Amino acid sequence: MKNNNLFPCLLALVFLISPLQAQKTEKTSPEFLQYTNSKWVDSIMETLTPKERIAQLIMVAAYSNRGSQHKKEILKLINEQKIGGLVFFQGDPKSQLELLNDYQLASKVPLLGAMDAEWGLGMRLDNTISYPYQMALGAIRDDSLVYDLGQEVARQLKRTGLHLNFAPVVDVNNNPNNPVINYRSFGENRENVAQKGIAYMRGMQDANLLTSAKHFPGHGDTDTDSHHALPQINHPFNRLDSLEMYPFKELINAGGSGVMVAHLDIPALDSTGVPSTLSKAIITGILKDRLGFKGLIITDAMNMKGVTKGNAPGVVDKDAILAGNDLLEYTEDVPKAIEEVSKAIKQGLISQNELDQRVRKVLAAKQWVGLNNYKKQSTKNILKEINTGHAKFLNRKLVEASLTVLKNKNSILPLRKLDTLKIASISFGAQKQTQFQKSLNLYAEVKSFQVKANATAAEVAALKQKLSAYNLVIGGIHDDSRFPRNTMKFSKAVQQFIGELSKEENSIFSYFKNPYSLNKIAGIEDATGLILTYQDTKTTQDLAAQLIFGGVGANGRLPVSIGDKFKSGDGEDVKGKLRLKYTVPEDAGMNSKVLFHGVDSLMQEAIKKKATPGGQILVAKNGKVVLHKAYGYHKYSDTIKVKKNDLYDLASVTKISSALPALMKLQDEGKFSLDASIDDYLPYFKHSNKAGIPFRQILAHQARFKPWIPYWKNTLRKNGSYKWYTFKKDSSRRFPIKVSENLWLHRNYQKKMFKAIKKSELEDEAKYKYSGLAFYLLPAIVEEISGEDFRKYINENFYDKLGATTLGYNPMKSYKKSRIVPTEHDYLFRHKPIHGMVHDEGAIMMGGVSANAGLFSTANDLAKLMQMYLNMGTYAGHRYIDETTLRDWTKTQFPDNDNHRGVGFDKPYLQYKGENSNTAKDASKASFGHTGFTGIMAWMDPEEDLLYLFLSNRVLPSRSNTRLYQLNTRTKIQQVLYDAMK
């Protein structure tokens, strides 16, 4: 090597000029070194020829997606050259492990398997998880999460047969234009980089995986990619020592097992101009002698132009060994490399003893990872075992913890008072609705727009006109690259538009790009709300949307400075848990495997046995939605799949979702009493047999009321035709109530229904008997007490505030028929398939508006009201109902009379009756809810903070289809929820 003779002088000069700083951490040696002179290492050394010992220091590139010819080439290197290890690149876990098993079988000495998996297996392998890039991890304030990442990444790598991760990157990225490190760095703050690096390293090493801190002595301040050329760093030694090398020193002292050396030209450390990978002054002089590092020293890939330019294959590998490296990554010409190192030994450039010590070090590392007792690994269930619920949950936790709020003027985040907002969302750089926009719509009605990256001024102007109808604009700024590059490809018109929106009073932006690129958009720092996610994935989009509405919080801190706009460390805390959080079961302490398998299999059984064509299920625990899925089709013979935003007829769940919350609120205001009776609010009933019966008895179904009245039958003559004052084929002023396409009801017929209720006889005995009669009267009672239209009252006081936009009556007035799931083919009354109108005959004769039935909703919007109940009257910081009122209404009212019901709410049977019970065995006695005739169930368990919604159309094609009851699907699924908590 050309610089060898200069080494002593240069090294002496360096340390005379600037002594290295004292280390902060007490020094710990790498654990694997304890095996350097073990019996196993001794035994292996005895079997190795001089050339085979050199080969132990060589690792070649291996792929699991390159076919049989590539496999033959690797096997040839193993059989003929006796290489020491493999560095795996593209492929998939199963194929990789199958190959590695074969390679290990062919190898004389077990092979060391390595990978560049900085953000997990997803960096290299298909069908695996990509965790956040290190720039995002740098924003996290809880280092224990980074440790957990290390543990999980180690588990996954080991499951694919590997032993060494070329991570963490501990380069301090202080150059925004760095093309090769950048988002791969924890940031620009040396202490933060060191702390995160140590946490990640310890997590992996505590899980028995070797690590490699990179790229020594620091690749952060370059504007050249060493894959393509040799970057030069011209800082003085003091700066390099105190900044670039600081994290490496900290990781070395913390017991890091490996260090990877970069391909860099650093005149202050070696004036000869050779790459640092080939510099004895840097590797032996500084890393080994001065920093005292005794672990594995690994080269960066030996095929990169930063080291290969001007250096011949084999010769360059020899120079790397002479410089002090222990492992050569990605050697291009293995026979030549072995030959050149052999020559160097003969020439006395390196002694056999010195080389043997490095071989022992490599073998010791192999023993530490268990290769002295190597066993073939099974590929069975490998994908499931890698992509576990815990692994997915960790990814969400890391993304959530990295969310950084840079602006939050007037505490706009999280959004409140949804009933005052008309919201538009714009996804910049997208051409169709994004996950960000879909997730925003989980919380409120948000109109979605998209702006192409190259949009013209005319296209922008057209959108501006549409935005005039909205008082809040939420922008998502998206990336067009797989990696978050520091680039800006938006047209001038788009950038100007973003700047203009930022100056509006109510503008929120979520930035899904590289943070450095924020500096390229003038004015974005003026936005009322500004969120930084560091990269663009479905998970970052989803959680950013949840942050805006308070489903999650944020406490991330910016790990780099962004021009003059923001400084490293900037960020504001925003509290979460305001509204429902959409997450994975493990976030709520539930087992995703038990939950998803159990629910999916029961739903598939129900659909297969034609108990229902499809359905929606939503499960929330601790205010966290852990399952939200759509199953099957709208009809058995249909091709329209159920979607999560389709609306279902809620049937009797309307009872607890419409008049009931209204009456509880009116009770809180002193305007309604459970001790009062119907005639107290509707004088028409004063002289009826219903007078004086208290509402507590009525709503607990213990008022002796008849179960139901077939109102529609009273409209028929003996010959089957309709009486003249009941129905007409066409609408008119006298017949305005639509019952079906060619059936319109007389405007006064509701009075006849009330009369029928008034005159109906009472049962002989005051005991539990389910009756819907009083619920037809409740809307009129709410109107009488409040002085407001019933629908307006419940919309303004509940649904609008909750953001439950689909929860309402007569959905055809607001939604396309294709979004509404059909119910029964009515051959008795309407003689048509029922689609878009309420199934219940009495409710449709009330104009579709009744407290007995009539509400439609998605599971998601119904969940908001039910979660308010589960929260004992509050949601999103607003109290809707007093807690004492809710606790009273949801408790069993007349247990001594063998009546299990609450006030309006259903409750578990007083004694569990097995499959004949109305709830799962494990549902607590404190739980409450309701079921619906069309195949609905809404149930809440305050003891477990558990919400369960089951929406279906089991009445298709006919109400005589009772298979859903026979299979007991709803309560069996409910039991799965409790099983998943165990």
Tab-separated table of C-alpha atoms in Angstrom, residues 74-248:
chain	number	residue	atom	x	y	z
A	74	ILE	CA	-22.181	-19.189	-4.634
A	75	LEU	CA	-21.792	-22.932	-4.014
A	76	LYS	CA	-18.627	-22.900	-6.100
A	77	LEU	CA	-17.155	-20.138	-3.922
A	78	ILE	CA	-18.133	-22.059	-0.798
A	79	ASN	CA	-16.757	-25.388	-2.005
A	80	GLU	CA	-13.624	-24.162	-3.725
A	81	GLN	CA	-12.659	-20.978	-1.913
A	82	LYS	CA	-14.102	-21.759	1.557
A	83	ILE	CA	-15.440	-18.201	2.014
A	84	GLY	CA	-16.400	-17.108	5.512
A	85	GLY	CA	-19.747	-15.453	4.947
A	86	LEU	CA	-22.517	-14.151	2.757
A	87	VAL	CA	-24.169	-10.748	2.523
A	88	PHE	CA	-27.756	-11.183	1.355
A	89	PHE	CA	-29.542	-8.672	-0.813
A	90	GLN	CA	-32.841	-8.892	-2.743
A	91	GLY	CA	-35.261	-11.787	-2.473
A	92	ASP	CA	-37.805	-13.137	-0.018
A	93	PRO	CA	-37.464	-14.744	3.438
A	94	LYS	CA	-38.433	-18.301	2.520
A	95	SER	CA	-36.170	-18.478	-0.529
A	96	GLN	CA	-33.311	-16.874	1.392
A	97	LEU	CA	-33.526	-19.352	4.256
A	98	GLU	CA	-33.808	-22.307	1.892
A	99	LEU	CA	-30.656	-21.150	0.109
A	100	LEU	CA	-28.797	-20.410	3.311
A	101	ASN	CA	-29.625	-23.886	4.626
A	102	ASP	CA	-28.125	-25.357	1.456
A	103	TYR	CA	-25.108	-23.086	1.631
A	104	GLN	CA	-24.466	-23.962	5.272
A	105	LEU	CA	-24.693	-27.658	4.449
A	106	ALA	CA	-22.009	-27.209	1.788
A	107	SER	CA	-19.654	-25.113	3.905
A	108	LYS	CA	-16.693	-26.530	5.814
A	109	VAL	CA	-17.081	-23.828	8.487
A	110	PRO	CA	-20.544	-22.393	9.248
A	111	LEU	CA	-21.117	-19.228	7.238
A	112	LEU	CA	-21.682	-15.837	8.798
A	113	GLY	CA	-24.881	-14.403	7.276
A	114	ALA	CA	-25.226	-10.627	7.053
A	115	MET	CA	-27.541	-8.023	5.592
A	116	ASP	CA	-27.924	-4.284	5.245
A	117	ALA	CA	-31.165	-4.071	7.193
A	118	GLU	CA	-31.025	-0.544	8.554
A	119	TRP	CA	-34.825	-0.260	8.655
A	120	GLY	CA	-35.459	-3.995	8.957
A	121	LEU	CA	-35.853	-6.846	6.506
A	122	GLY	CA	-38.039	-4.639	4.310
A	123	MET	CA	-34.875	-2.854	3.162
A	124	ARG	CA	-33.955	-5.999	1.206
A	125	LEU	CA	-36.676	-8.662	1.247
A	126	ASP	CA	-40.180	-8.777	-0.192
A	127	ASN	CA	-43.243	-9.345	2.015
A	128	THR	CA	-41.513	-8.042	5.129
A	129	ILE	CA	-41.834	-4.941	7.288
A	130	SER	CA	-39.970	-1.716	6.584
A	131	TYR	CA	-39.625	0.238	9.802
A	132	PRO	CA	-39.181	4.033	9.763
A	133	TYR	CA	-35.928	5.383	8.365
A	134	GLN	CA	-33.422	6.551	10.947
A	135	MET	CA	-34.241	10.228	10.346
A	136	ALA	CA	-37.737	9.504	11.688
A	137	LEU	CA	-36.300	7.503	14.584
A	138	GLY	CA	-34.162	10.523	15.401
A	139	ALA	CA	-37.371	12.444	16.139
A	140	ILE	CA	-38.460	9.951	18.802
A	141	ARG	CA	-37.903	11.050	22.390
A	142	ASP	CA	-38.245	7.635	23.993
A	143	ASP	CA	-35.042	5.718	23.240
A	144	SER	CA	-36.549	2.528	24.646
A	145	LEU	CA	-38.655	2.302	21.492
A	146	VAL	CA	-35.482	2.284	19.409
A	147	TYR	CA	-34.129	-0.464	21.661
A	148	ASP	CA	-37.340	-2.431	21.041
A	149	LEU	CA	-36.785	-1.968	17.325
A	150	GLY	CA	-33.322	-3.449	17.683
A	151	GLN	CA	-34.781	-6.459	19.471
A	152	GLU	CA	-37.428	-7.020	16.815
A	153	VAL	CA	-35.119	-6.505	13.839
A	154	ALA	CA	-32.724	-8.998	15.395
A	155	ARG	CA	-35.521	-11.528	15.844
A	156	GLN	CA	-36.576	-11.190	12.225
A	157	LEU	CA	-33.038	-11.393	10.828
A	158	LYS	CA	-32.291	-14.464	12.904
A	159	ARG	CA	-35.509	-16.077	11.660
A	160	THR	CA	-34.127	-15.780	8.132
A	161	GLY	CA	-30.854	-17.416	9.193
A	162	LEU	CA	-28.740	-14.271	9.547
A	163	HIS	CA	-26.281	-13.246	12.258
A	164	LEU	CA	-25.034	-9.738	11.462
A	165	ASN	CA	-26.807	-6.505	10.625
A	166	PHE	CA	-24.810	-3.750	8.941
A	167	ALA	CA	-26.489	-1.190	11.194
A	168	PRO	CA	-26.947	1.213	12.858
A	169	VAL	CA	-25.941	4.214	10.767
A	170	VAL	CA	-24.354	6.651	13.218
A	171	ASP	CA	-23.218	9.259	10.727
A	172	VAL	CA	-24.093	12.759	11.906
A	173	ASN	CA	-25.961	14.207	8.941
A	174	ASN	CA	-25.000	17.889	8.951
A	175	ASN	CA	-25.224	18.373	5.181
A	176	PRO	CA	-28.785	18.695	3.823
A	177	ASN	CA	-27.487	17.849	0.348
A	178	ASN	CA	-25.951	14.558	1.429
A	179	PRO	CA	-27.074	12.148	-1.317
A	180	VAL	CA	-26.206	8.858	0.383
A	181	ILE	CA	-26.771	9.225	4.149
A	182	ASN	CA	-29.415	11.923	4.690
A	183	TYR	CA	-32.655	10.215	5.837
A	184	ARG	CA	-30.563	7.170	6.873
A	185	SER	CA	-29.083	9.235	9.717
A	186	PHE	CA	-30.605	9.880	13.144
A	187	GLY	CA	-29.973	13.574	12.514
A	188	GLU	CA	-27.507	16.393	13.036
A	189	ASN	CA	-27.210	16.334	16.824
A	190	ARG	CA	-24.241	14.181	17.816
A	191	GLU	CA	-25.654	13.248	21.243
A	192	ASN	CA	-29.004	12.233	19.778
A	193	VAL	CA	-27.272	10.194	17.084
A	194	ALA	CA	-25.141	8.451	19.691
A	195	GLN	CA	-28.038	7.752	22.048
A	196	LYS	CA	-30.255	6.361	19.301
A	197	GLY	CA	-27.358	4.376	17.867
A	198	ILE	CA	-26.578	2.813	21.235
A	199	ALA	CA	-30.243	1.972	21.847
A	200	TYR	CA	-30.597	0.316	18.435
A	201	MET	CA	-27.258	-1.491	18.787
A	202	ARG	CA	-28.011	-2.764	22.290
A	203	GLY	CA	-31.444	-3.980	21.240
A	204	MET	CA	-29.919	-6.095	18.491
A	205	GLN	CA	-26.945	-7.332	20.507
A	206	ASP	CA	-29.089	-8.204	23.530
A	207	ALA	CA	-31.020	-10.419	21.111
A	208	ASN	CA	-27.716	-12.089	20.118
A	209	LEU	CA	-27.259	-10.372	16.756
A	210	LEU	CA	-23.955	-8.846	15.687
A	211	THR	CA	-24.043	-5.184	14.688
A	212	SER	CA	-21.890	-2.802	12.689
A	213	ALA	CA	-21.884	0.936	13.385
A	214	LYS	CA	-21.304	2.802	10.132
A	215	HIS	CA	-19.760	4.597	8.240
A	216	PHE	CA	-16.567	5.331	10.170
A	217	PRO	CA	-15.167	7.914	10.622
A	218	GLY	CA	-18.354	9.705	9.534
A	219	HIS	CA	-20.138	10.051	6.187
A	220	GLY	CA	-22.583	12.780	7.211
A	221	ASP	CA	-21.023	15.862	5.679
A	222	THR	CA	-20.595	14.818	2.069
A	223	ASP	CA	-22.327	15.831	-1.139
A	224	THR	CA	-20.964	12.873	-3.119
A	225	ASP	CA	-22.328	9.330	-3.126
A	226	SER	CA	-19.479	6.889	-2.419
A	227	HIS	CA	-21.282	4.275	-4.504
A	228	HIS	CA	-20.318	6.341	-7.540
A	229	ALA	CA	-17.211	8.323	-6.569
A	230	LEU	CA	-14.868	9.000	-3.657
A	231	PRO	CA	-16.220	11.798	-1.441
A	232	GLN	CA	-13.800	14.138	0.251
A	233	ILE	CA	-14.218	15.606	3.741
A	234	ASN	CA	-12.033	18.650	4.350
A	235	HIS	CA	-12.701	19.380	8.005
A	236	PRO	CA	-9.830	19.739	10.489
A	237	PHE	CA	-9.132	16.991	12.961
A	238	ASN	CA	-10.686	18.834	15.919
A	239	ARG	CA	-14.009	19.028	14.118
A	240	LEU	CA	-13.877	15.390	12.971
A	241	ASP	CA	-12.958	14.218	16.452
A	242	SER	CA	-15.610	16.201	18.284
A	243	LEU	CA	-18.474	15.719	15.817
A	244	GLU	CA	-18.182	13.046	13.130
A	245	MET	CA	-16.394	10.476	15.289
A	246	TYR	CA	-18.314	11.221	18.493
A	247	PRO	CA	-21.123	8.639	17.997
A	248	PHE	CA	-18.613	5.953	16.988
